[in-house]
Coordinates of C-alpha atoms in Angstrom, one line a residue:
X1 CA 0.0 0.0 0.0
X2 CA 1.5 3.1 -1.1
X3 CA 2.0 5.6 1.9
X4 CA -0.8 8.1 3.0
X5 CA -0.3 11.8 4.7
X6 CA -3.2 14.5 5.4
X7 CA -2.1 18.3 4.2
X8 CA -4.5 21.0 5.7
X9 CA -3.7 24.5 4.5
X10 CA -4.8 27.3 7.0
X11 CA -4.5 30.8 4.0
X12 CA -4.4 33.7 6.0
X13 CA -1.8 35.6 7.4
X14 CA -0.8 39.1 9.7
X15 CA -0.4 40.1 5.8
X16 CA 1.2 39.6 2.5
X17 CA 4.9 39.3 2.5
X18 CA 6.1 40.4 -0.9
X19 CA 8.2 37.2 -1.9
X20 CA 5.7 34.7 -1.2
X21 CA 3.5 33.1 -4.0
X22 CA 1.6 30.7 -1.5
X23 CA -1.8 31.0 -1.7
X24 CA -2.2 33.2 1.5
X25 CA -4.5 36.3 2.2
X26 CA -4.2 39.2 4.7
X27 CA -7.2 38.4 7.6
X28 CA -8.6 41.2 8.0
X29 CA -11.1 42.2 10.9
X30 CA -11.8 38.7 11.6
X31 CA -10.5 35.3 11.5
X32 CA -13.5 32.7 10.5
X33 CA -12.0 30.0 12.9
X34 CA -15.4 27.8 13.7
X35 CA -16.8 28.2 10.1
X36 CA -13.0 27.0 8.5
X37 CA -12.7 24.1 10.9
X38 CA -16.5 23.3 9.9
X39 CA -15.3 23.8 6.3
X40 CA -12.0 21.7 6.3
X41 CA -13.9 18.4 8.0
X42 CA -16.6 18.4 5.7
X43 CA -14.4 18.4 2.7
X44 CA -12.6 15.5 4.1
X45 CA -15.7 13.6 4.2
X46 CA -15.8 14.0 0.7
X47 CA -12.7 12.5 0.0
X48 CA -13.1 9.4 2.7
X49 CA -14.7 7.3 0.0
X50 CA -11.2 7.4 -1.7
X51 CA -9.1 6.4 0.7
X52 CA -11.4 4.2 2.9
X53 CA -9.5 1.6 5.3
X54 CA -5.8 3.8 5.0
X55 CA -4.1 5.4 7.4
X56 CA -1.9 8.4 7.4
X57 CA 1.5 8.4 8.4
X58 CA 2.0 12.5 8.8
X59 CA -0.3 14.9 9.1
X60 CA 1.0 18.6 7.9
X61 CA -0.8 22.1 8.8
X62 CA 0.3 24.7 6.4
X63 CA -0.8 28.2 5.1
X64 CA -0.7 31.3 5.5
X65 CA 0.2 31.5 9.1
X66 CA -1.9 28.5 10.8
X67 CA -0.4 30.1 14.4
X68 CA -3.0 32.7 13.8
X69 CA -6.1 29.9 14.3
X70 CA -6.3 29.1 18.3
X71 CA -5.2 26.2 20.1
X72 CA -9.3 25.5 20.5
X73 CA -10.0 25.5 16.8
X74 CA -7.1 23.2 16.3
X75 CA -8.4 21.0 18.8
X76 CA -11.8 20.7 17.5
X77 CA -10.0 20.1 13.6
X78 CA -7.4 17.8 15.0
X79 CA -10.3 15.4 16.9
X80 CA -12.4 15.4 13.9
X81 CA -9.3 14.1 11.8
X82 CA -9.6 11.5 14.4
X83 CA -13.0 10.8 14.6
X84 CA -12.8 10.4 10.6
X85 CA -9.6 8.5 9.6
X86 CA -7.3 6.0 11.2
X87 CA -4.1 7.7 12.3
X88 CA -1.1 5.7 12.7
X89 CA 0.0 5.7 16.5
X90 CA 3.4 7.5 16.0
X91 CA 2.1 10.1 13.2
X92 CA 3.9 13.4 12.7
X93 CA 1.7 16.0 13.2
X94 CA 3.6 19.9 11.9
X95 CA 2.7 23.2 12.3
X96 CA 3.8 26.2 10.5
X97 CA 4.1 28.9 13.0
X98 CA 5.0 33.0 12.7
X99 CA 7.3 33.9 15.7
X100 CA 5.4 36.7 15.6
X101 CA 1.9 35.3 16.6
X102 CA 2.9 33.1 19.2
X103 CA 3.4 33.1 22.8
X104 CA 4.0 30.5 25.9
X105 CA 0.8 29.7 26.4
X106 CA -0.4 29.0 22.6
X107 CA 2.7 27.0 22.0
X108 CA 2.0 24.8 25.5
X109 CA -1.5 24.2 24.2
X110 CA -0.9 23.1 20.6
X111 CA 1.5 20.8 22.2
X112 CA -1.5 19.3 24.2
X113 CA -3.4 19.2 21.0
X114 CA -1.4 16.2 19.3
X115 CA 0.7 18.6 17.2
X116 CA 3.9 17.4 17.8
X117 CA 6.3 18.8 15.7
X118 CA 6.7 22.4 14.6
X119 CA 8.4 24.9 11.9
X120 CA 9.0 28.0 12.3
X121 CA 9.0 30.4 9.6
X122 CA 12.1 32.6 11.0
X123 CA 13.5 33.6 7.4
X124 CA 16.8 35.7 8.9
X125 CA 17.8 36.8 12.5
X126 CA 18.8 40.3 10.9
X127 CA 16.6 42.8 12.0
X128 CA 17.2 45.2 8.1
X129 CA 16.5 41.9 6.4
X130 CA 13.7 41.0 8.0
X131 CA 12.1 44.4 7.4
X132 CA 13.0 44.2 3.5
X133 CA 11.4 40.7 3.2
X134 CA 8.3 42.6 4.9
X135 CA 8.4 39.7 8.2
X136 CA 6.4 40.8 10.8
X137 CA 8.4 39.6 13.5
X138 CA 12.1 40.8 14.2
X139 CA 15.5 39.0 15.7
X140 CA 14.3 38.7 19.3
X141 CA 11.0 38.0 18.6
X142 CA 12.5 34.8 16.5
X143 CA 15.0 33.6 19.0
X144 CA 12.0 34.1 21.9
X145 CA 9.7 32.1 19.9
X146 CA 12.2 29.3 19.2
X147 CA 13.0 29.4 23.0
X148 CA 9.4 29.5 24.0
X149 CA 8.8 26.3 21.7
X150 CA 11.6 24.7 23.4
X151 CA 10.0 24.8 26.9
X152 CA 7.0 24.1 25.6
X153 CA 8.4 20.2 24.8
X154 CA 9.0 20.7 21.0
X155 CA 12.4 19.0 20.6
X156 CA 11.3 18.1 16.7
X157 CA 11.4 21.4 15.2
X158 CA 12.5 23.5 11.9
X159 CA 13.6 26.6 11.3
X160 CA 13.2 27.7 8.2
X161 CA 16.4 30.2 6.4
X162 CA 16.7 32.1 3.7
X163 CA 20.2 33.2 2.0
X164 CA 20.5 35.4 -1.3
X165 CA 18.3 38.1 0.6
X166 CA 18.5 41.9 -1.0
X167 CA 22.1 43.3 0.0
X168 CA 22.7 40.2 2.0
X169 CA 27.0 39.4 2.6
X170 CA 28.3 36.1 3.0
X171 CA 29.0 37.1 6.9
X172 CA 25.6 38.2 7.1
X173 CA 24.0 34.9 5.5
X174 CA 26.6 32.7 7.9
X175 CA 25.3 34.6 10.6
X176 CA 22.0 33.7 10.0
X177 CA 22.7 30.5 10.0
X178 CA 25.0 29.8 13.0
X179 CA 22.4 32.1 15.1
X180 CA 19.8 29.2 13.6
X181 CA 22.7 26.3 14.7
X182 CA 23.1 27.9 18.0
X183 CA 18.9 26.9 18.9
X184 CA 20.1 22.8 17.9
X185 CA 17.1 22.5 15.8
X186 CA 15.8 18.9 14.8
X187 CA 15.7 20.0 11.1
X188 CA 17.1 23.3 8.6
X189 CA 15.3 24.3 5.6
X190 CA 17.9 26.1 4.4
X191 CA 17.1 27.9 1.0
X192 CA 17.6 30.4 -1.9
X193 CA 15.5 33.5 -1.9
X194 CA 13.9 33.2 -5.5
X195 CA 11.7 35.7 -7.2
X196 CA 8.3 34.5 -8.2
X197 CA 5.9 35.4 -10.5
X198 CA 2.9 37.2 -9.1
X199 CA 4.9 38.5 -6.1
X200 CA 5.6 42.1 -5.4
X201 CA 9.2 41.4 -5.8
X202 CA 8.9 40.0 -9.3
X203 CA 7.1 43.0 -10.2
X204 CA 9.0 45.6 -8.2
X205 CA 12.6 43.2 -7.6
X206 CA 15.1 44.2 -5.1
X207 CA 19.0 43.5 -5.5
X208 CA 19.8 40.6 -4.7
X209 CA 23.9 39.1 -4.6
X210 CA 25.6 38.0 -7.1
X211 CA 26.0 34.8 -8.4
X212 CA 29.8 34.8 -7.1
X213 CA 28.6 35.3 -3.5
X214 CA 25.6 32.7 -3.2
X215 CA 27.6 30.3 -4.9
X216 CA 30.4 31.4 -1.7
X217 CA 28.1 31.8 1.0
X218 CA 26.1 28.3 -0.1
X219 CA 29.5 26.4 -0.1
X220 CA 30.4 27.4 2.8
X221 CA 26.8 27.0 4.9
X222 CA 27.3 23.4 3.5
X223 CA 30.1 22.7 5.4
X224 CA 29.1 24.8 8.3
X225 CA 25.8 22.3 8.7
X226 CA 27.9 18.8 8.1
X227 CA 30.2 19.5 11.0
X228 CA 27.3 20.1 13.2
X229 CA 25.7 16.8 12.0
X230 CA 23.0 18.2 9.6
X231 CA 22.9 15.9 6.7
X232 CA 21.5 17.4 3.5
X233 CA 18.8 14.8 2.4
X234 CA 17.3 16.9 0.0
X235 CA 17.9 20.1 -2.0
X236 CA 17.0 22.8 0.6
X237 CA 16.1 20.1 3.6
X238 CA 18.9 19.3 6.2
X239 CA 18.3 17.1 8.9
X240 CA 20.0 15.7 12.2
X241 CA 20.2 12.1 12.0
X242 CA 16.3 10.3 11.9
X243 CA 14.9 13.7 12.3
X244 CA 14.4 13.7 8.4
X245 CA 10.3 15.3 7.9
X246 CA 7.9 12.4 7.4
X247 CA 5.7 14.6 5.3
X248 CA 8.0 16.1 2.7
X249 CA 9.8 12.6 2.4
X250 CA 6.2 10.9 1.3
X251 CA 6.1 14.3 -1.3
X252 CA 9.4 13.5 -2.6
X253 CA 8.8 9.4 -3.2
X254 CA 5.6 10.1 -5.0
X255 CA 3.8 9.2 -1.7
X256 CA -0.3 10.0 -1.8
X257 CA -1.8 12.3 0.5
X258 CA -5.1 14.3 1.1
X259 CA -5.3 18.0 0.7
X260 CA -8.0 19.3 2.0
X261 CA -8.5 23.5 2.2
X262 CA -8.0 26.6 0.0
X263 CA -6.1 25.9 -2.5
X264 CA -5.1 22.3 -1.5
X265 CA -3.6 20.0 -3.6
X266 CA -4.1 15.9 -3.5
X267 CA -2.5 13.2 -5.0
X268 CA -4.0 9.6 -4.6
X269 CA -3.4 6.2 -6.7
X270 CA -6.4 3.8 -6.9
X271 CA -5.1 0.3 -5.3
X272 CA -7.6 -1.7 -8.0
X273 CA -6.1 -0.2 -11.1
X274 CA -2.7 1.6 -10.2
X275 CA -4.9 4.9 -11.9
X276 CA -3.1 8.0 -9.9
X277 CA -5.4 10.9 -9.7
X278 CA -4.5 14.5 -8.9
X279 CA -7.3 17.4 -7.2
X280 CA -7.0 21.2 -6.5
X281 CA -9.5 22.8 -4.1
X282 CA -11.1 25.9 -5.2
X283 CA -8.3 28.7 -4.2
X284 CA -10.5 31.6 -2.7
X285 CA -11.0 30.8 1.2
X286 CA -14.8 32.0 1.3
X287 CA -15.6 30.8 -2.0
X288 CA -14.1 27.5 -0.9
X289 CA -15.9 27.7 2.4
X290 CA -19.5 27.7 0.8
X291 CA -18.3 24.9 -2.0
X292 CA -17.8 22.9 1.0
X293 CA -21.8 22.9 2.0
X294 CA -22.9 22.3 -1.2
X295 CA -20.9 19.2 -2.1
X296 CA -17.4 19.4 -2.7
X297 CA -14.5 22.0 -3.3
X298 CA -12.6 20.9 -6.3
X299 CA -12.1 23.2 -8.2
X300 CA -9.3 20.6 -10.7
X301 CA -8.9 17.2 -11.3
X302 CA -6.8 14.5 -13.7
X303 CA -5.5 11.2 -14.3
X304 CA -1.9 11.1 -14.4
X305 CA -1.3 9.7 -17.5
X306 CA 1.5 6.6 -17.6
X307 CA 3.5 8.4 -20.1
X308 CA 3.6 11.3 -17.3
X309 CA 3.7 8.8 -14.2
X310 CA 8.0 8.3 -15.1
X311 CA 8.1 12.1 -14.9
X312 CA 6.1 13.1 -12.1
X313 CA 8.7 10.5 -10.1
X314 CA 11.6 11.4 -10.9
X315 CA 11.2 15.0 -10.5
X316 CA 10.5 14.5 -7.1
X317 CA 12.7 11.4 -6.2
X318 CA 15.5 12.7 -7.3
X319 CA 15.5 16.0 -5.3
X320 CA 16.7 13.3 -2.5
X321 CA 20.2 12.3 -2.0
X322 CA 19.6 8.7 -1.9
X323 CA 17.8 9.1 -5.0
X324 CA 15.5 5.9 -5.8
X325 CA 15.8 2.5 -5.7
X326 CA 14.2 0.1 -8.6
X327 CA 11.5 -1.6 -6.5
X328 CA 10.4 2.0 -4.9
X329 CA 10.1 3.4 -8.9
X330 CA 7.7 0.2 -9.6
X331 CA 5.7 0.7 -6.3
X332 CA 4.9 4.4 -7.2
X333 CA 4.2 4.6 -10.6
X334 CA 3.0 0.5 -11.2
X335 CA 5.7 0.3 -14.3
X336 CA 8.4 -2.2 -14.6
X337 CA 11.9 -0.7 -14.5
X338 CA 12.6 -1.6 -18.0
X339 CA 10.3 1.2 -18.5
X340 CA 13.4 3.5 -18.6
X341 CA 16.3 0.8 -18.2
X342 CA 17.9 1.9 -21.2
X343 CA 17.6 5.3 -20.5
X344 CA 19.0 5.1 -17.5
X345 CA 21.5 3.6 -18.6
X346 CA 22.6 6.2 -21.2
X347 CA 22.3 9.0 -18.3
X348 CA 24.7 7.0 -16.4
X349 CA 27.6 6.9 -19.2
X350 CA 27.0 10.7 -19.6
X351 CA 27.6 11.1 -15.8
X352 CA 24.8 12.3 -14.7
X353 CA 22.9 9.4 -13.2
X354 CA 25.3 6.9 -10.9
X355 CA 23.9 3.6 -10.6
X356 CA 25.3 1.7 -7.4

């Protein structure tokens, strides 16, 4: 049975930040907690006929900014999940979280909720930086929240880093990350500011270093991680050893999983026919909200063809350092290996593919 997770995306935020292309909104007046959580379980309901009788591995809670919804509202979503699907006993259960909407108490409760691992969208620990990547939070404020997680009994926990941030040195990027190190995180995402289309940045872009000096300062935060036991398991993922994320890793090996909110996507394989299928919820979070009570909120779906299944793999698998095995290509996609033997075999006498 191929591997099921659960990914439940929470879209709102403090506001905008001008680099992100997530689909996020700015909350306004008034967070619509109760009618979200009523929302989210009901389109799960719709999808239990297609997974009936599997249980999910990791459970991920994304947005947005899900720190903004209270510890009461993910209580009430988190025992629905429950009450609805069979959860393996040691599931990972992640929450994104601002530093700058969080505080002892909150971070005690979602403990007590089941949520037992957390990642923190830090970004820098320079206070200039931070204001030009338009965080509402600033250095204190992220080492506080880290620190307040910490005594709240969250020992799994990422930080997530950027480097190649407007007017960013190669001191200031290693300073970022050895103030990060210093914390002795579970887990780095450690990764390349990038400008995206239909952000403010792509349409109004800063300057950002120069080849030359990400190319220095990425180098040299590489070897900085590996002598403090990080291994790098996948392009921007680095992990202390078995605290790899459950979640992404089922992402990356063409795992299935449920999405189920705003904007979510799904990927799930039929067990009778090997026929993979892929759904995107409708994106607007009030306009999903009310698709919800009338039915169902997908607003996309198709077959993944076979001639696409060989793709789809491999442009997730191999984003991991241990790359793929035969059997694990065969489980995913339901094709023999022969399927690209020979072309494997001609990327491995250009060099580009080792076979071992």
């Amino acid at each position: 049975m191929i591997p099921l997770s659960l990914y439940i995306h929470l879209p709102w935020c403090v506001r905008k930040c001008p680099y992100c292309d997530f689909n996020s909104h700015a909350v306004g007046d008034k967070l619509q907690e109760q009618r979200y959580v009523a929302a989210l379980l009901a389109d799960l309901e719709s999808d239990l006929p297609r997974t009936w009788g599997r249980r999910i591995l990791s459970i991920f809670i994304g947005g947005g900014t899900p720190s903004l919804f209270s510890p009461e509202a993910l209580d009430t979503l988190l025992s629905g999940l429950r009450a609805r699907l069979p959860i393996t006993a040691n599931c990972e259960i992640t929450m994104e979280a601002n530093p700058g909407t969080v505080e002892q108490g909150r971070f005690n409760a979602y403990r007590e909720t089941g949520i037992n691992r957390l990642s923190l969208g830090i970004q820098s620990f320079n206070d200039l930086h931070l204001k030009a990547l338009g965080r509402i939070h600033d250095a204190s404020e992220a080492h506080r929240a880290i620190e307040t997680a910490q005594k709240a009994g969250f020992e799994n926990f990422n930080l997530d880093i950027m480097f190649g941030l407007p007017g960013q040195s190669i001191t200031e990027g290693l300073s970022d990350l050895e103030a990060a190190l210093k914390h002795q995180p579970a887990h780095l995402s450690w990764y390349q500011l990038t400008l995206e289309p239909n952000t403010y940045f792509h349409v109004h872009p800063p300057t950002l270093p120069d080849e030359e000096t990400i190319d220095l300062l990425f180098s040299q935060g590489q070897d900085r991680l590996a002598a403090q036991g990080f291994e790098q398991y996948e392009v921007s993922a680095y992990a202390q050893h078995g605290k790899q994320c459950q979640h992404n890793l089922n992402y990356w090996e063409f795992g299935d999983y449920i999405g189920i909110g705003a904007g979510a996507h799904a990927k799930l394989t039929s067990p009778a026919d090997f026929g993979i299928e892929r759904f995107q919820r409708i994106r607007d979070p009030e306009q999903y909200m009310q698709a919800t009570i009338e039915g169902s909120a997908i607003s996309q779906q198709h077959h993944v063809k076979q001639a696409d299944r060989t793709f789809e793999f491999m442009l997730n698998a191999l984003r991991l350092s241990h790359g793929f095995s035969q059997q694990l290509f065969s489980e995913r996609t339901g094709l023999e290996f022969s399927h690209i033997e020979t072309r494997v075999s001609e990327l491995a006498d250009m060099g580009l593919i080792s076979i071992e």
